[in-house]
Every structure is written in structure tokens, then in C-alpha cells.
Amino acid sequence: MTPYALTLDPGVRELRAGDHLLQELATELALPEGVFGCTHLVRGDRPRVALSLAVPSEPLLNTVRERLAAQGHEVRDGLPDAVGRAVLYPGAAAVTGTLTIAALLTRSVIDRVAVLGIPGPPAPGTLLVTRDHVRPQWQDGELVLAAVPAAGGVLVPFEVPEPTPCCADH
């Protein structure tokens, strides 16, 4: 766990809202490429999505903390848990379109791809259609992208960019 991390609980209830807020904060705070921004599901009496930011240095952490507090965010040190879903991570902007698993792993800090229902890693030349929405999760200290097989022998990230809300048809 990085010593240069903080958590904020903005009270959002949906992952998409958490994604958008992380991206807005990254822009407003002019965060550098080496920052990790993750969403974390908080269960209990008030289910919601907490956000974490992990930065490469203590001076940057202090600056981010001060600027978030100045915007009215309640901030605490550390991560809420070890299984965050990464929205901001080194290489995120480079993993768009269709690319091979090897290119995904080379262009980003994603450690591996796990294909649901299939043992072992996919072949490096397997194509991944990203849909411009790649959200890996931390698992045992590794950043892992969950993917599923799709038509044409390609893979797609398990998480879809625009999920259909539950009960949308009634």
C-alpha cells in the first residue's frame, strides 16, 4: 500500500459518477501521469462509492490534500481498501481502440488480463476491443483487467462503458 494515498467520500452512489468526478479532479488539480485514481464500493447502511488518489510523492500528496479540502471535500489519509477499481493510472490514455494483450500490458501499468471462465492468461496476440473503457482492479497487489470473450474471437473488458440500469425496461 502506498504511503502517499488519500481517500475522499463525496457521497456518490454510482461508479459512473465516481469515474467522472475522478476525471474532473485530475483535470482541476492538474495531476501528473503517475497518479492512480480508484473507485471503492462502500457497503453498509449507506452504500456508496468512495474515491482514492495515490500519488508518487509526499509534497504532491500534501498539495492535493490542501486543494481538495479547499474545495470542501473531506479527505483522510490512506486507502479505504486494497481492491480499488482503477480509473486513473499510468497508460490509461494509451489503451483505447482495438489492441493486442501484449500492447495493453506494454502501454499501461496493467499487470495482467484475466478472462472470465478461461484458465490461464490469454495469448499475447489476442485482440482486445477496449470500447475506450478499461477499468482494471487491484487484486493481491496487481492491477488486473477482467475480460470476456466476444464475437469474432476477440476479448472485451468485462465492464461495459454505458451499463443499462437495472429494470430499465419497466
XYZ file of N, CA and C in Angstrom:
510
model
N 0.846 -1.173 0.000
C 0.000 0.000 0.000
C 0.893 1.238 0.000
N 0.599 2.162 -0.877
C 1.410 3.370 -0.990
C 1.211 4.283 0.222
N 2.295 4.868 0.724
C 2.141 5.801 1.840
C 1.607 7.154 1.381
N 1.538 7.381 0.078
C 1.104 8.672 -0.453
C -0.289 8.558 -1.062
N -1.250 8.196 -0.245
C -2.615 8.000 -0.723
C -3.603 8.701 0.196
N -4.721 9.081 -0.395
C -5.795 9.662 0.396
C -7.126 9.228 -0.168
N -8.147 9.334 0.681
C -9.492 8.908 0.324
C -10.449 10.067 0.535
N -11.396 10.201 -0.382
C -12.482 11.129 -0.168
C -13.789 10.408 -0.403
N -14.799 10.813 0.334
C -16.112 10.183 0.260
C -17.111 11.252 -0.156
N -17.261 11.456 -1.472
C -18.119 12.535 -1.952
C -19.610 12.218 -1.915
N -19.968 11.008 -1.460
C -21.371 10.649 -1.354
C -22.010 10.199 -2.651
N -21.210 9.896 -3.676
C -21.791 9.414 -4.934
C -22.230 7.958 -4.771
N -23.243 7.590 -5.516
C -23.803 6.245 -5.371
C -23.531 5.339 -6.572
N -23.025 5.906 -7.667
C -22.810 5.107 -8.871
C -21.355 5.191 -9.320
N -20.854 4.093 -9.876
C -19.480 4.063 -10.372
C -19.240 5.123 -11.437
N -20.178 5.304 -12.345
C -20.000 6.296 -13.418
C -19.811 7.690 -12.847
N -20.570 8.029 -11.801
C -20.426 9.345 -11.171
C -19.050 9.451 -10.518
N -18.582 8.362 -9.908
C -17.238 8.343 -9.321
C -16.163 8.504 -10.385
N -16.333 7.818 -11.521
C -15.396 7.948 -12.646
C -15.298 9.404 -13.099
N -16.462 10.005 -13.308
C -16.483 11.384 -13.798
C -15.844 12.340 -12.799
N -16.126 12.136 -11.510
C -15.541 13.019 -10.506
C -14.023 12.856 -10.459
N -13.534 11.625 -10.534
C -12.079 11.415 -10.561
C -11.444 12.113 -11.759
N -12.062 11.989 -12.909
C -11.517 12.621 -14.110
C -11.563 14.151 -14.006
N -12.627 14.688 -13.428
C -12.719 16.133 -13.223
C -11.638 16.608 -12.253
N -11.456 15.871 -11.160
C -10.440 16.241 -10.175
C -9.043 16.192 -10.785
N -8.787 15.179 -11.606
C -7.472 15.061 -12.251
C -7.197 16.288 -13.112
N -8.213 16.759 -13.805
C -8.057 17.946 -14.648
C -7.907 19.207 -13.800
N -8.813 19.393 -12.843
C -8.780 20.589 -11.986
C -7.475 20.709 -11.207
N -6.967 19.575 -10.720
C -5.758 19.583 -9.902
C -4.489 19.437 -10.737
N -4.662 19.278 -12.048
C -3.528 19.078 -12.964
C -2.625 17.950 -12.466
N -3.249 16.804 -12.180
C -2.500 15.660 -11.655
C -1.591 15.076 -12.727
N -0.379 14.690 -12.353
C 0.551 14.119 -13.333
C 0.175 12.689 -13.714
N 0.819 12.177 -14.738
C 0.552 10.842 -15.279
C 0.697 9.724 -14.251
N 1.581 9.834 -13.284
C 1.853 8.744 -12.350
C 0.834 8.553 -11.242
N -0.282 9.249 -11.299
C -1.301 9.173 -10.249
C -2.261 8.021 -10.524
N -2.661 7.361 -9.456
C -3.716 6.348 -9.524
C -4.962 6.944 -8.890
N -6.087 6.839 -9.576
C -7.374 7.258 -9.031
C -8.311 6.078 -9.117
N -8.852 5.670 -7.975
C -9.681 4.471 -7.938
C -11.028 4.738 -7.286
N -11.998 3.929 -7.679
C -13.292 3.901 -7.005
C -13.312 2.692 -6.093
N -14.028 2.832 -4.984
C -14.131 1.759 -3.991
C -15.589 1.675 -3.542
N -16.166 0.487 -3.604
C -17.538 0.313 -3.149
C -17.562 0.241 -1.628
N -18.400 1.083 -1.025
C -18.567 1.099 0.429
C -19.937 0.508 0.716
N -19.948 -0.576 1.442
C -21.211 -1.239 1.770
C -21.648 -0.821 3.163
N -22.801 -1.284 3.579
C -23.276 -0.971 4.916
C -24.597 -0.237 4.858
N -24.848 0.562 5.892
C -26.117 1.279 5.991
C -26.328 2.284 4.865
N -25.230 2.822 4.363
C -25.305 3.846 3.317
C -24.366 3.466 2.173
N -24.786 2.527 1.291
C -23.911 2.113 0.188
C -23.563 3.309 -0.696
N -22.289 3.367 -1.097
C -21.825 4.490 -1.897
C -20.479 4.144 -2.517
N -19.922 5.101 -3.243
C -18.633 4.929 -3.899
C -17.657 5.946 -3.314
N -16.593 5.455 -2.695
C -15.520 6.321 -2.211
C -14.459 6.406 -3.306
N -13.654 7.460 -3.250
C -12.597 7.661 -4.241
C -11.252 7.707 -3.539
N -10.235 7.168 -4.194
C -8.882 7.279 -3.651
C -7.959 7.836 -4.717
N -6.963 8.554 -4.245
C -5.899 9.059 -5.112
C -4.578 8.640 -4.497
N -3.732 8.009 -5.274
C -2.388 7.630 -4.833
C -1.410 8.372 -5.732
N -0.523 9.134 -5.106
C 0.404 9.991 -5.848
C 1.841 9.574 -5.573
N 2.791 9.978 -6.432
C 4.165 9.487 -6.310
C 5.034 10.161 -5.249
N 4.541 11.229 -4.585
C 5.409 11.894 -3.610
C 4.601 12.545 -2.493
N 5.252 12.731 -1.366
C 4.596 13.376 -0.225
C 4.257 14.840 -0.505
N 5.160 15.618 -1.143
C 4.784 17.006 -1.439
C 3.521 17.105 -2.314
N 3.409 16.224 -3.301
C 2.215 16.233 -4.147
C 0.995 15.830 -3.335
N 1.144 14.850 -2.467
C 0.036 14.423 -1.607
C -0.466 15.605 -0.782
N 0.453 16.353 -0.185
C 0.062 17.497 0.638
C -0.663 18.555 -0.187
N -0.174 18.805 -1.393
C -0.817 19.781 -2.278
C -2.222 19.325 -2.649
N -2.363 18.055 -3.023
C -3.670 17.514 -3.399
C -4.622 17.587 -2.208
N -4.157 17.191 -1.036
C -4.987 17.228 0.172
C -5.491 18.648 0.433
N -4.588 19.625 0.368
C -4.954 21.021 0.624
C -5.961 21.533 -0.399
N -5.731 21.221 -1.657
C -6.627 21.716 -2.710
C -8.002 21.057 -2.638
N -8.051 19.768 -2.300
C -9.345 19.098 -2.145
C -10.101 19.665 -0.948
N -9.397 19.891 0.158
C -10.021 20.478 1.348
C -10.548 21.881 1.033
N -9.803 22.646 0.255
C -10.233 23.990 -0.124
C -11.503 23.952 -0.978
N -11.710 22.845 -1.694
C -12.931 22.675 -2.498
C -14.087 22.134 -1.663
N -13.841 21.886 -0.372
C -14.901 21.398 0.506
C -14.977 19.894 0.657
N -14.013 19.170 0.106
C -14.011 17.715 0.236
C -13.420 17.310 1.580
N -14.041 16.335 2.194
C -13.482 15.750 3.404
C -12.496 14.668 2.977
N -11.265 14.789 3.418
C -10.198 13.908 2.966
C -9.563 13.223 4.161
N -9.240 11.938 3.992
C -8.484 11.237 5.038
C -7.332 10.482 4.390
N -6.281 10.276 5.156
C -5.096 9.593 4.640
C -5.358 8.108 4.452
N -4.671 7.526 3.485
C -4.736 6.096 3.232
C -5.812 5.711 2.235
N -5.841 4.418 1.955
C -6.817 3.845 1.032
C -7.954 3.206 1.829
N -9.178 3.207 1.288
C -10.284 2.582 2.013
C -10.202 1.058 2.041
N -9.554 0.480 1.030
C -9.362 -0.970 0.948
C -8.286 -1.249 -0.095
N -7.976 -2.507 -0.301
C -6.890 -2.875 -1.224
C -7.394 -3.322 -2.594
N -8.674 -3.139 -2.875
C -9.236 -3.673 -4.119
C -9.903 -2.611 -4.988
N -9.343 -1.444 -5.048
C -9.919 -0.372 -5.848
C -9.983 -0.687 -7.328
N -10.920 -0.041 -7.979
C -11.138 -0.138 -9.425
C -10.496 1.097 -10.045
N -9.441 0.883 -10.828
C -8.635 1.989 -11.342
C -9.315 2.700 -12.507
N -9.431 4.011 -12.361
C -9.953 4.879 -13.411
C -8.798 5.692 -13.989
N -7.958 6.207 -13.090
C -6.744 6.936 -13.479
C -5.560 6.040 -13.159
N -4.698 5.814 -14.127
C -3.497 5.013 -13.908
C -2.538 5.281 -15.052
N -1.264 5.103 -14.828
C -0.298 5.337 -15.904
C -0.614 4.475 -17.133
N -0.747 5.134 -18.257
C -1.032 4.437 -19.508
C -2.507 4.351 -19.858
N -3.395 4.825 -19.001
C -4.837 4.714 -19.276
C -5.219 5.352 -20.607
N -4.635 6.483 -20.924
C -4.970 7.174 -22.177
C -4.482 6.425 -23.405
N -3.539 5.502 -23.240
C -2.951 4.778 -24.373
C -3.635 3.442 -24.658
N -4.633 3.072 -23.854
C -5.281 1.775 -24.062
C -6.708 1.991 -24.569
N -6.769 2.466 -25.816
C -8.044 2.728 -26.471
C -8.101 1.955 -27.783
N -9.296 1.869 -28.322
C -9.465 1.177 -29.594
C -9.277 -0.326 -29.450
N -8.770 -0.939 -30.496
C -8.502 -2.375 -30.501
C -6.996 -2.574 -30.469
N -6.530 -3.380 -29.537
C -5.097 -3.643 -29.426
C -4.880 -5.056 -28.907
N -3.678 -5.535 -29.053
C -3.359 -6.869 -28.559
C -3.176 -6.823 -27.048
N -3.251 -7.984 -26.436
C -2.995 -8.082 -24.997
C -1.574 -7.611 -24.708
N -0.623 -7.985 -25.562
C 0.767 -7.552 -25.374
C 0.865 -6.030 -25.387
N 0.170 -5.366 -26.305
C 0.204 -3.900 -26.375
C -0.438 -3.280 -25.138
N -1.537 -3.847 -24.677
C -2.191 -3.354 -23.463
C -1.229 -3.385 -22.285
N -0.537 -4.498 -22.128
C 0.373 -4.667 -20.994
C 1.625 -3.805 -21.141
N 2.033 -3.521 -22.366
C 3.209 -2.686 -22.609
C 2.891 -1.209 -22.428
N 1.725 -0.788 -22.881
C 1.361 0.633 -22.872
C 0.868 1.142 -21.514
N 0.509 0.245 -20.622
C -0.075 0.658 -19.344
C 0.575 -0.103 -18.192
N 0.182 0.256 -16.989
C 0.698 -0.443 -15.805
C -0.164 -1.644 -15.421
N -1.094 -2.016 -16.278
C -1.896 -3.213 -16.016
C -0.956 -4.407 -16.009
N -1.052 -5.220 -14.956
C -0.146 -6.361 -14.786
C -0.563 -7.587 -15.582
N -1.869 -7.804 -15.661
C -2.323 -8.992 -16.388
C -3.793 -8.876 -16.745
N -4.214 -9.759 -17.653
C -5.606 -9.854 -18.071
C -6.116 -11.222 -17.654
N -7.258 -11.232 -16.998
C -7.906 -12.483 -16.599
C -9.198 -12.612 -17.397
N -9.317 -13.697 -18.168
C -10.515 -13.923 -18.968
C -11.472 -14.785 -18.152
N -12.645 -14.241 -17.890
C -13.621 -14.946 -17.069
C -14.008 -16.272 -17.712
N -13.973 -17.323 -16.930
C -14.336 -18.651 -17.404
C -13.245 -19.395 -18.138
N -12.069 -18.798 -18.284
C -10.980 -19.452 -19.008
C -9.738 -19.473 -18.115
N -9.193 -20.669 -17.865
C -7.991 -20.723 -17.021
C -6.770 -20.197 -17.777
N -5.885 -19.577 -17.056
C -4.647 -19.089 -17.656
C -4.824 -17.779 -18.381
N -3.711 -17.144 -18.700
C -3.764 -15.846 -19.380
C -4.064 -16.009 -20.870
N -4.617 -14.969 -21.497
C -4.811 -15.032 -22.948
C -3.467 -14.902 -23.652
N -3.412 -15.374 -24.877
C -2.187 -15.257 -25.682
C -1.878 -13.789 -25.921
N -0.600 -13.423 -25.963
C -0.215 -12.018 -26.155
C -0.791 -11.385 -27.420
N -1.009 -12.168 -28.472
C -1.536 -11.626 -29.724
C -3.049 -11.530 -29.789
N -3.736 -11.965 -28.750
C -5.201 -11.889 -28.719
C -5.636 -10.431 -28.754
N -6.634 -10.152 -29.585
C -7.134 -8.779 -29.699
C -8.121 -8.459 -28.581
N -8.008 -7.231 -28.060
C -8.919 -6.707 -27.052
C -9.575 -5.462 -27.633
N -10.890 -5.472 -27.717
C -11.652 -4.316 -28.169
C -12.018 -3.538 -26.902
N -11.328 -2.437 -26.649
C -11.438 -1.757 -25.357
C -12.730 -0.988 -25.159
N -13.395 -0.615 -26.228
C -14.562 0.275 -26.160
C -14.197 1.568 -25.427
N -12.884 1.866 -25.404
C -12.356 3.057 -24.736
C -12.791 3.147 -23.272
N -12.882 1.975 -22.636
C -13.325 1.909 -21.233
C -12.608 0.729 -20.563
N -11.420 0.987 -20.046
C -10.601 -0.069 -19.440
C -10.469 0.245 -17.951
N -11.122 -0.561 -17.113
C -11.148 -0.335 -15.667
C -10.612 -1.570 -14.933
N -9.294 -1.682 -14.825
C -8.728 -2.818 -14.082
C -8.948 -2.648 -12.581
N -8.816 -3.740 -11.844
C -8.969 -3.699 -10.392
C -7.720 -4.235 -9.725
N -7.461 -3.715 -8.528
C -6.343 -4.225 -7.738
C -6.738 -5.562 -7.140
N -5.886 -6.561 -7.347
C -6.078 -7.899 -6.782
C -4.728 -8.384 -6.286
N -4.595 -8.567 -4.996
C -3.344 -9.051 -4.402
C -2.132 -8.254 -4.880
N -2.271 -6.930 -4.937
C -1.159 -6.064 -5.317
C -0.901 -5.953 -6.807
N -1.730 -6.586 -7.630
C -1.593 -6.498 -9.094
C -2.800 -5.775 -9.668
N -2.574 -5.047 -10.737
C -3.659 -4.387 -11.449
C -4.120 -5.340 -12.551
N -5.347 -5.857 -12.405
C -5.851 -6.931 -13.266
C -7.094 -6.465 -14.020
N -7.067 -6.652 -15.331
C -8.236 -6.348 -16.152
C -9.029 -7.631 -16.369
N -10.291 -7.620 -15.978
C -11.194 -8.738 -16.253
C -11.755 -8.552 -17.653
N -11.693 -9.604 -18.459
C -12.190 -9.548 -19.832
C -13.078 -10.762 -20.095
N -13.873 -10.669 -21.140
C -14.738 -11.771 -21.553
C -14.595 -11.975 -23.054
N -14.784 -13.222 -23.525
C -14.761 -13.477 -24.966
C -15.935 -12.775 -25.649
N -15.712 -12.326 -26.868
C -16.760 -11.676 -27.667
C -16.753 -12.281 -29.073
N -17.745 -11.919 -29.844
C -17.864 -12.418 -31.215
C -16.604 -12.115 -32.010
N -16.225 -13.044 -32.856
C -15.056 -12.853 -33.717
C -13.750 -13.256 -33.075
N -13.812 -13.915 -31.916
C -12.591 -14.394 -31.278
C -11.801 -13.319 -30.547
N -12.414 -12.165 -30.313
C -11.737 -11.097 -29.587
C -12.186 -11.105 -28.123
N -11.509 -10.293 -27.335
C -11.914 -10.088 -25.950
C -12.418 -8.654 -25.800
N -13.260 -8.441 -24.787
C -13.695 -7.094 -24.400
C -13.585 -7.009 -22.883
N -13.338 -5.810 -22.344
C -13.354 -5.685 -20.892
C -14.707 -6.126 -20.344
N -14.698 -6.749 -19.195
C -15.931 -7.219 -18.575
C -16.891 -6.063 -18.315
N -16.355 -4.940 -17.850
C -17.196 -3.791 -17.539
C -17.516 -3.019 -18.811
N -18.796 -2.759 -19.038
C -19.212 -2.006 -20.215
C -19.237 -0.515 -19.892
N -18.969 0.343 -20.893
C -18.900 1.778 -20.628
C -20.241 2.411 -20.265
N -21.315 1.944 -20.843
C -22.640 2.529 -20.605
C -23.593 1.417 -20.177
N -23.533 0.983 -18.913
C -24.372 -0.122 -18.494
C -25.853 0.254 -18.510
N -26.689 -0.711 -18.854
C -28.137 -0.500 -18.812
C -28.576 -0.580 -17.362
N -29.265 0.444 -16.873
C -29.708 0.409 -15.481
C -30.646 -0.779 -15.236
N -30.565 -1.305 -14.052
C -31.458 -2.400 -13.672
C -32.901 -1.963 -13.866
N -33.702 -2.861 -14.415
C -35.128 -2.609 -14.583
C -35.410 -1.454 -15.531
N -34.532 -1.210 -16.509
C -34.695 -0.084 -17.431
C -35.910 -0.240 -18.325
N -36.364 -1.480 -18.494
C -37.484 -1.696 -19.409
C -38.846 -1.686 -18.732
N -38.889 -1.369 -17.424
C -40.214 -1.272 -16.778
C -40.234 -0.207 -15.711
